[in-house]
PDB file of C-alpha atoms in Angstrom:
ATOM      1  CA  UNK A  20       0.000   0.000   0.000  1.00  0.00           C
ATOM      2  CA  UNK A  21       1.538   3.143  -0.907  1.00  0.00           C
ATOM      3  CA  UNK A  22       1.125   6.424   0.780  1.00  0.00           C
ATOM      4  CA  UNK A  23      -1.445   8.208  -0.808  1.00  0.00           C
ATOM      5  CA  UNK A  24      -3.844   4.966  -0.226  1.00  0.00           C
ATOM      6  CA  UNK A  25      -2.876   4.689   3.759  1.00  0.00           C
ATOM      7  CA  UNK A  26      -5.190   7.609   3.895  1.00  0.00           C
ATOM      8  CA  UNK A  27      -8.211   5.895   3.554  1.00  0.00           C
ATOM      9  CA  UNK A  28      -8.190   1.913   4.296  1.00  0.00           C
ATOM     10  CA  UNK A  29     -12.343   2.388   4.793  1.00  0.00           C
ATOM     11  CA  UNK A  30     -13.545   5.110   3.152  1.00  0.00           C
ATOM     12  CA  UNK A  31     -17.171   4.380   3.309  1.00  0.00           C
ATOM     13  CA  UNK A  32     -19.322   2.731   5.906  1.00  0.00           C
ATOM     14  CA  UNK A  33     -22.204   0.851   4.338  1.00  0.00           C
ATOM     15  CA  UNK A  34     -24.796   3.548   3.910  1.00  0.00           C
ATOM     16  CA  UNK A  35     -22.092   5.486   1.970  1.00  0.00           C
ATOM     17  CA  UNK A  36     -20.962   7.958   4.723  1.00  0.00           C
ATOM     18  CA  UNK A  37     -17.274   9.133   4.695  1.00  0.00           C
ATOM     19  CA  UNK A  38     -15.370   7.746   6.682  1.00  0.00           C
ATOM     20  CA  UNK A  39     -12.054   9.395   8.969  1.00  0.00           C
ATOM     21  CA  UNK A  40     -10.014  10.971   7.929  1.00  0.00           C
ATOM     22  CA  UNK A  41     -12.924  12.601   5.183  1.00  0.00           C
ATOM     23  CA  UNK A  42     -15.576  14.476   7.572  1.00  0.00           C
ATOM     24  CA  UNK A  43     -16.982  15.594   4.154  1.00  0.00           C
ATOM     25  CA  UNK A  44     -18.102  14.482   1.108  1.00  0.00           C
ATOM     26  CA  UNK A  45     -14.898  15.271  -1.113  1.00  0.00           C
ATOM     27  CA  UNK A  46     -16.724  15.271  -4.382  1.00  0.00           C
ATOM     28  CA  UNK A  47     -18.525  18.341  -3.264  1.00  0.00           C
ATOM     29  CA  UNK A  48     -14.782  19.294  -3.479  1.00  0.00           C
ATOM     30  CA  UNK A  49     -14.511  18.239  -6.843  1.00  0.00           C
ATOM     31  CA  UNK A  50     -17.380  19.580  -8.299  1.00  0.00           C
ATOM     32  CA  UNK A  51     -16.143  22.769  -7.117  1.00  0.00           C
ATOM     33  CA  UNK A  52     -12.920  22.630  -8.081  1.00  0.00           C
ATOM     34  CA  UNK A  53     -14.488  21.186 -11.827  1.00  0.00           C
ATOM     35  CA  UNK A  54     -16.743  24.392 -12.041  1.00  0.00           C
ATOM     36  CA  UNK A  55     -13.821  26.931 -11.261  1.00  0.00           C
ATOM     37  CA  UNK A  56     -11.383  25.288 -14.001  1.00  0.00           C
ATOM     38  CA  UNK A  57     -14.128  25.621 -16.591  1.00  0.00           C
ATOM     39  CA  UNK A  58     -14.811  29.396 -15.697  1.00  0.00           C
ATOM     40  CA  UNK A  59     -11.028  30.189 -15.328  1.00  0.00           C
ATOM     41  CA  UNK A  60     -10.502  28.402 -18.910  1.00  0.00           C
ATOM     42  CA  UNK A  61     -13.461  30.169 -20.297  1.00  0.00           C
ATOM     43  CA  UNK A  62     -11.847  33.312 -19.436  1.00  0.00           C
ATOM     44  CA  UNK A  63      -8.627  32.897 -21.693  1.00  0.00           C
ATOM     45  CA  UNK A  64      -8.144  35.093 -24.480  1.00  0.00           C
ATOM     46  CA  UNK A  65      -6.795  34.213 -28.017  1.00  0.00           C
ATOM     47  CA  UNK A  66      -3.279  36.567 -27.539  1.00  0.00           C
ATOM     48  CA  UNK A  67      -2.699  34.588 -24.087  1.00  0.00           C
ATOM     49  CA  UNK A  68      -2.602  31.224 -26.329  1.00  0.00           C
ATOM     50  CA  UNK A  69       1.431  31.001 -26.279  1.00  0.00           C
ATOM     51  CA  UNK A  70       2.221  32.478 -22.719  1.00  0.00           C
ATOM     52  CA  UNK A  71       4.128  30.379 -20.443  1.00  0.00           C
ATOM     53  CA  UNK A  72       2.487  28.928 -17.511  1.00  0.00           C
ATOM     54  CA  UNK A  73       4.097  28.604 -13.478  1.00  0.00           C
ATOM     55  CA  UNK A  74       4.294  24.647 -14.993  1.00  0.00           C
ATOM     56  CA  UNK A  75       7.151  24.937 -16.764  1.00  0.00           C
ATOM     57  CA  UNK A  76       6.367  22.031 -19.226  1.00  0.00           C
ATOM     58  CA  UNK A  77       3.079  24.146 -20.294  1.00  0.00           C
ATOM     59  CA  UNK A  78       2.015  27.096 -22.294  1.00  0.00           C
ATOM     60  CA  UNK A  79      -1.183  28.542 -22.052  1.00  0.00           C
ATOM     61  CA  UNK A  80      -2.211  26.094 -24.817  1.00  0.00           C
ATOM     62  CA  UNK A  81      -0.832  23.120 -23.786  1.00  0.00           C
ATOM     63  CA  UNK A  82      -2.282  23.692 -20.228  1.00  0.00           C
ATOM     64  CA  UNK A  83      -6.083  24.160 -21.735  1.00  0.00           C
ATOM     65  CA  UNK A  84      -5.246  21.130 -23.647  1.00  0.00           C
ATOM     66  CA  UNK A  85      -4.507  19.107 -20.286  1.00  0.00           C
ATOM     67  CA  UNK A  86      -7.220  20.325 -18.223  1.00  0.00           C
ATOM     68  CA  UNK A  87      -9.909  18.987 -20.995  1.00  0.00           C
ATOM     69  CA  UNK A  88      -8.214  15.694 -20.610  1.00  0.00           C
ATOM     70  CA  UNK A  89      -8.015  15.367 -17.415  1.00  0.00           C
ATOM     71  CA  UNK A  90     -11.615  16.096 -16.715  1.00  0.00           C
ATOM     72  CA  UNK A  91     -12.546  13.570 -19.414  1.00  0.00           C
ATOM     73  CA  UNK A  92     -10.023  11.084 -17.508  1.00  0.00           C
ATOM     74  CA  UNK A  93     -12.085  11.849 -13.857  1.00  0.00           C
ATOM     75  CA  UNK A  94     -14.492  10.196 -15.687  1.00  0.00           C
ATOM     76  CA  UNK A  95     -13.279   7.455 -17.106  1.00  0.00           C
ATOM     77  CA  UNK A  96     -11.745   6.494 -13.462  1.00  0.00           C
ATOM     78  CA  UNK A  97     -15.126   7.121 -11.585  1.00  0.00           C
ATOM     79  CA  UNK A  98     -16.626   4.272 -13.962  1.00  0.00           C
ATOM     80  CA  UNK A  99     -13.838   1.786 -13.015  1.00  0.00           C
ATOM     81  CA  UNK A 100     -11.975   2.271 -16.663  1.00  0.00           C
ATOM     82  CA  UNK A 101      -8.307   2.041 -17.346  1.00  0.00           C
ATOM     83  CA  UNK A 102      -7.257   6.401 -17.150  1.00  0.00           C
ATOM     84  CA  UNK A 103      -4.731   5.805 -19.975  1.00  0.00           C
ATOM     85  CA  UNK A 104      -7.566   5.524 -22.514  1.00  0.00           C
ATOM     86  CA  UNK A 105      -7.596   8.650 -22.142  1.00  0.00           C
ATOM     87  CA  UNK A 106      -4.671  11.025 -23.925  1.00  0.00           C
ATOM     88  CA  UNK A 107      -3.093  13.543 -21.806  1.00  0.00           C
ATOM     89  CA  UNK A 108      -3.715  16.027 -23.890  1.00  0.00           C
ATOM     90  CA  UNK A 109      -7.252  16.986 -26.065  1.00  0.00           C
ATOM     91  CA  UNK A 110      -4.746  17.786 -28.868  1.00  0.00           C
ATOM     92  CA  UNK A 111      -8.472  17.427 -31.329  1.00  0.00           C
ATOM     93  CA  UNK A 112      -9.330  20.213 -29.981  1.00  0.00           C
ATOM     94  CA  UNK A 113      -8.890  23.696 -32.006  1.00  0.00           C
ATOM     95  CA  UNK A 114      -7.998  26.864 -30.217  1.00  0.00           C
ATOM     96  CA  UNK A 115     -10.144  28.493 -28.697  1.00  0.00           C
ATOM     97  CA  UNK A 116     -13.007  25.422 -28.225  1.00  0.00           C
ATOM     98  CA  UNK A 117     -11.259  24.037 -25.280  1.00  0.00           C
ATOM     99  CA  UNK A 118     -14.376  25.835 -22.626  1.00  0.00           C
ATOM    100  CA  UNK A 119     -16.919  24.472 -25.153  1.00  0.00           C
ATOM    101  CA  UNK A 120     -15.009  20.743 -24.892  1.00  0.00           C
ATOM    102  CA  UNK A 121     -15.270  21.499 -21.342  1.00  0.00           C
ATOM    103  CA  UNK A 122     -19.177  21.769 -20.999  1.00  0.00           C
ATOM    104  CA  UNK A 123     -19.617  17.974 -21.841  1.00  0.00           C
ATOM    105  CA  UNK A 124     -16.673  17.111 -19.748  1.00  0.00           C
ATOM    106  CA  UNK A 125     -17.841  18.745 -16.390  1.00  0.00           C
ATOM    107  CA  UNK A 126     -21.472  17.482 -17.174  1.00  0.00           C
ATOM    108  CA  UNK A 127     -20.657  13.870 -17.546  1.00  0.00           C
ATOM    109  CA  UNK A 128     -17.914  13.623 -14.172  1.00  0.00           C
ATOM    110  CA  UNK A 129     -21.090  14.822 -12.154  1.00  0.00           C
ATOM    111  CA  UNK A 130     -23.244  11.846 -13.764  1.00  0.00           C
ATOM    112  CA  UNK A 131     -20.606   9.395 -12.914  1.00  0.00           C
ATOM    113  CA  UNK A 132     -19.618  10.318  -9.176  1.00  0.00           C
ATOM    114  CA  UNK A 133     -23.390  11.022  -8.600  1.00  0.00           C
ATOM    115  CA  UNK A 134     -23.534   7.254  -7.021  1.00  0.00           C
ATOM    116  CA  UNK A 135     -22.565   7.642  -3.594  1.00  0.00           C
ATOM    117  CA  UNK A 136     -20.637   3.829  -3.039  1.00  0.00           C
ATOM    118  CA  UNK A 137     -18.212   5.614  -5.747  1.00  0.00           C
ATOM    119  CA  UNK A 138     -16.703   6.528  -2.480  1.00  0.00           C
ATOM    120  CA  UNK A 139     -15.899   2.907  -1.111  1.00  0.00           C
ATOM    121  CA  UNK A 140     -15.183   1.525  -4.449  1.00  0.00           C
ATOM    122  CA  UNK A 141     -11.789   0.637  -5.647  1.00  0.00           C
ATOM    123  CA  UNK A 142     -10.761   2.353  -8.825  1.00  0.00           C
ATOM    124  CA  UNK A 143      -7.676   3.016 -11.548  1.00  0.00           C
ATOM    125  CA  UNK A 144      -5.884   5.922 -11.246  1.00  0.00           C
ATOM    126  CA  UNK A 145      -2.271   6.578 -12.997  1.00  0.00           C
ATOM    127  CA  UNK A 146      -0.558   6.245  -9.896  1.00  0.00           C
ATOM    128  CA  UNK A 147      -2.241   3.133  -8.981  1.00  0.00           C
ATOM    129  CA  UNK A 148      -5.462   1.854  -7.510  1.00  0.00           C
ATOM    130  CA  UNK A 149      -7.323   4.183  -4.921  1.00  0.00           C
ATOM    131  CA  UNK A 150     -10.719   4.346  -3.287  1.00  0.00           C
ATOM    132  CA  UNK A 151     -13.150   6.770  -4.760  1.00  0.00           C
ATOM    133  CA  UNK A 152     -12.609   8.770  -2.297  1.00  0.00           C
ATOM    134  CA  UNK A 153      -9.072   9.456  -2.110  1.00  0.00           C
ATOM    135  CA  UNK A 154      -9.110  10.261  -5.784  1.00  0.00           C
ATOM    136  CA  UNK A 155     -11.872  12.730  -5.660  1.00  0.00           C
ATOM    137  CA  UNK A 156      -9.456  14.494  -3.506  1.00  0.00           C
ATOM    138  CA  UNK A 157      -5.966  13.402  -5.639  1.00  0.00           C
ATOM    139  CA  UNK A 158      -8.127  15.444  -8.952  1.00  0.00           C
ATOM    140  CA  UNK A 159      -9.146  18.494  -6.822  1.00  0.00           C
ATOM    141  CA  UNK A 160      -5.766  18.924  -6.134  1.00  0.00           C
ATOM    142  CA  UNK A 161      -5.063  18.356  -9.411  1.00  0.00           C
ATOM    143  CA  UNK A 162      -7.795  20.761 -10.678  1.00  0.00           C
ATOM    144  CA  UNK A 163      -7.116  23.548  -8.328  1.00  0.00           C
ATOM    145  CA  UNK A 164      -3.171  23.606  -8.860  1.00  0.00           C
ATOM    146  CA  UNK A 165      -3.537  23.102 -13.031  1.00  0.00           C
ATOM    147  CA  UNK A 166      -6.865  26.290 -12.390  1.00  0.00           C
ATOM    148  CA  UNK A 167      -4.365  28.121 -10.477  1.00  0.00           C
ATOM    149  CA  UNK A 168      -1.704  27.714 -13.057  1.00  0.00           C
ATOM    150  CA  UNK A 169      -4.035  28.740 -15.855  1.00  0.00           C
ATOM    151  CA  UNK A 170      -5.037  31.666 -13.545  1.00  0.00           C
ATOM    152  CA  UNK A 171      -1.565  33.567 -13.103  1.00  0.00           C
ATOM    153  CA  UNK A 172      -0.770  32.804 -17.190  1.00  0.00           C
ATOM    154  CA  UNK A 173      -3.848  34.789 -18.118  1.00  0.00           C
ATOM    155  CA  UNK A 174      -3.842  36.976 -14.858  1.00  0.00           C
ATOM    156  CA  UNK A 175      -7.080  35.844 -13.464  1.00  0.00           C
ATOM    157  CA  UNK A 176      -7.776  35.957  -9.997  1.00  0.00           C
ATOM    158  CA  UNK A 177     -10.475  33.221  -9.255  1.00  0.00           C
ATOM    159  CA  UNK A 178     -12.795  33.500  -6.232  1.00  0.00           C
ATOM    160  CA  UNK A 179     -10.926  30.897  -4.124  1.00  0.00           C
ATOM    161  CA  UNK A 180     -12.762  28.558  -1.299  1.00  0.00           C
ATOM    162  CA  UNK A 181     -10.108  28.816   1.537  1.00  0.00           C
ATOM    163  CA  UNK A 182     -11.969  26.128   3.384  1.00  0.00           C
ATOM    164  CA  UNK A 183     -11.692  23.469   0.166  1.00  0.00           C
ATOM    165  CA  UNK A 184      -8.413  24.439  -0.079  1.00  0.00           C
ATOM    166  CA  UNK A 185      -7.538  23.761   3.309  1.00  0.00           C
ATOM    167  CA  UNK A 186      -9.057  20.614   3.525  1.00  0.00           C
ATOM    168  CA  UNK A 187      -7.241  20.118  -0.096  1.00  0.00           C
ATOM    169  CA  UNK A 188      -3.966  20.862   1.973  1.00  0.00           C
ATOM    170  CA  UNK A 189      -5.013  18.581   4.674  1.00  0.00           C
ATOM    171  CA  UNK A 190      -5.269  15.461   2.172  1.00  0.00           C
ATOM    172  CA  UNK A 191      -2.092  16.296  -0.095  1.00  0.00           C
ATOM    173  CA  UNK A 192       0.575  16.938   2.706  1.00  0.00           C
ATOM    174  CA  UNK A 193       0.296  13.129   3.662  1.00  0.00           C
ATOM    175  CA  UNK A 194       0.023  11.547   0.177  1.00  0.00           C
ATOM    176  CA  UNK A 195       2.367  13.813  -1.622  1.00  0.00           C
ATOM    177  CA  UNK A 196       5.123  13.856   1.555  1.00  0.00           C
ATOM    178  CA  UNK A 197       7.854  16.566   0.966  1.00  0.00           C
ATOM    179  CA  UNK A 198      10.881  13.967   0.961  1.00  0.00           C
ATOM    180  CA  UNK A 199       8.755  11.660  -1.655  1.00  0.00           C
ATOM    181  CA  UNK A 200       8.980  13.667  -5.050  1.00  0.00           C
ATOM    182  CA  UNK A 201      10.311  11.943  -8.787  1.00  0.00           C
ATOM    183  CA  UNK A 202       9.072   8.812 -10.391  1.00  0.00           C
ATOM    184  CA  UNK A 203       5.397   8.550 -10.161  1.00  0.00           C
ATOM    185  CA  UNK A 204       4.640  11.805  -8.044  1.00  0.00           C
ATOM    186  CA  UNK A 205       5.051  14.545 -10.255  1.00  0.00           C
ATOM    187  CA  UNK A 206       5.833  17.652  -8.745  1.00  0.00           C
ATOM    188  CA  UNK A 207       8.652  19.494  -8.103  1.00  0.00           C
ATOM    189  CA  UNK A 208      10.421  20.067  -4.287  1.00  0.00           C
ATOM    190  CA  UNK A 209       8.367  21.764  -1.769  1.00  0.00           C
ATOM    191  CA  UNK A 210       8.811  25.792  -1.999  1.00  0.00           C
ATOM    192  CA  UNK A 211       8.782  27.283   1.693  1.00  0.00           C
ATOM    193  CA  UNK A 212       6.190  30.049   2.255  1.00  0.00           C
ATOM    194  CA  UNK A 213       4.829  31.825   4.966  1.00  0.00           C
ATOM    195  CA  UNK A 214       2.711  29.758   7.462  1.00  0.00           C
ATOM    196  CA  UNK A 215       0.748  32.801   7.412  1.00  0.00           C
ATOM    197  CA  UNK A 216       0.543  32.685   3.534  1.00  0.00           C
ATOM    198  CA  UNK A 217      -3.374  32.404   1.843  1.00  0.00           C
ATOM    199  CA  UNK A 218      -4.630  28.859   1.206  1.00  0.00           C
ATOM    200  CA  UNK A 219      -4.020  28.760  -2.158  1.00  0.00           C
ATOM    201  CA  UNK A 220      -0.387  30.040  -2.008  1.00  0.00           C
ATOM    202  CA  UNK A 221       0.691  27.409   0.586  1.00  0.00           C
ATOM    203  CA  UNK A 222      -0.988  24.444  -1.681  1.00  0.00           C
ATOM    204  CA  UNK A 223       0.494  25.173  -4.831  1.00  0.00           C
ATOM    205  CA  UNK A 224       3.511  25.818  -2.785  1.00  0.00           C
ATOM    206  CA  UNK A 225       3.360  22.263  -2.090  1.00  0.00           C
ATOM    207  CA  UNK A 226       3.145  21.206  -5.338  1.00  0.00           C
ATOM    208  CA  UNK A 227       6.471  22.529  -6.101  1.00  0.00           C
ATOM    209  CA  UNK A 228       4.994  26.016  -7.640  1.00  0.00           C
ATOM    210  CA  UNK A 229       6.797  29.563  -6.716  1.00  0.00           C
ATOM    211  CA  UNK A 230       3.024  31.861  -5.659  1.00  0.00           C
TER     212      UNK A 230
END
């Protein structure tokens, strides 16, 4: 068992009720963190196409590309499907169509992590097999660091949920440890930031980003 699935060894009890360390439901999470990616990527303009992102490996373009994919991949791994049939990238998709792509994308992960047992059930991720649970919470993370990436490209400033992002935090600093980075985790060293710092500064700090 690696360390992102020692989170949760019972995530569900059997009328579908998180179980510790969850004392919410973290798909609200990632419903929330699916609707502000789609309004942040709605809100790219055509000149910001090319402009480099805080994730080095992405432009603008590339980025928008990603995010489509991966919320088409949330669903493929809430309905117990291998992720890798999805692409990484939407690279189909023209410029400029990736918020329209996005529509069907958000609709459909809402239809398949509408069943509540999704929680307890064991499912495919690309770092290995997690309960529903713990990878509702592994794609908000993913969501809200790839949004907030998107967001200082294009110099957006979305509305942040300081709570979700704290319980984000909570979640990420024990399966993505500081010492454990390379290989399959990929992110970059821990930055240091002010204890003190906003909620969405320390997570993406965490995730190897400079806020």
């Amino acid at each position: 068992m690696n360390k992102t699935e020692q989170l949760i060894e019972n995530p569900s009890d059997s009328t579908g009720t998180v179980a510790a360390p969850f004392s919410f439901d973290p798909r609200t999470d990632l419903a929330a963190a699916v609707e502000l990616a789609g309004r942040t990527l709605a809100a790219v303009r055509p000149e910001q196409y090319d402009a480099p992102t805080p994730c080095e490996e992405f432009d603008v373009r590339r980025l928008s590309r990603h995010l489509v994919a991966v919320v088409r991949r949330i669903s493929v791994i809430g309905r117990g499907e291998d992720p890798f049939s999805v692409p990484s990238f939407a690279d189909e998709i023209a410029d400029g169509s990736w918020a329209a792509a996005w529509v069907p994308g958000a609709r459909e992960v809402a239809e398949v992590w509408a069943d509540p047992g999704i929680l307890g059930r064991q499912l495919r991720l690309p770092m290995g097999v997690l309960p529903g649970a713990a990878a509702a919470a592994v794609y908000t993370h993913e969501l809200t660091v790839h949004t907030w990436d998107l967001a200082r490209a294009t110099g957006q400033d979305p509305d942040w949920d300081p709570a979700l992002i704290e319980r984000v935090i909570g979640v990420v600093r024990r399966a993505l440890p500081a010492e454990t980075r390379g290989g399959r985790i990929p992110f970059a060293e821990v930055v240091t930031v002010d204890p003190e710092a906003p909620a969405i500064d320390r997570l993406v700090a965490w995730a190897g980003r400079r806020p």
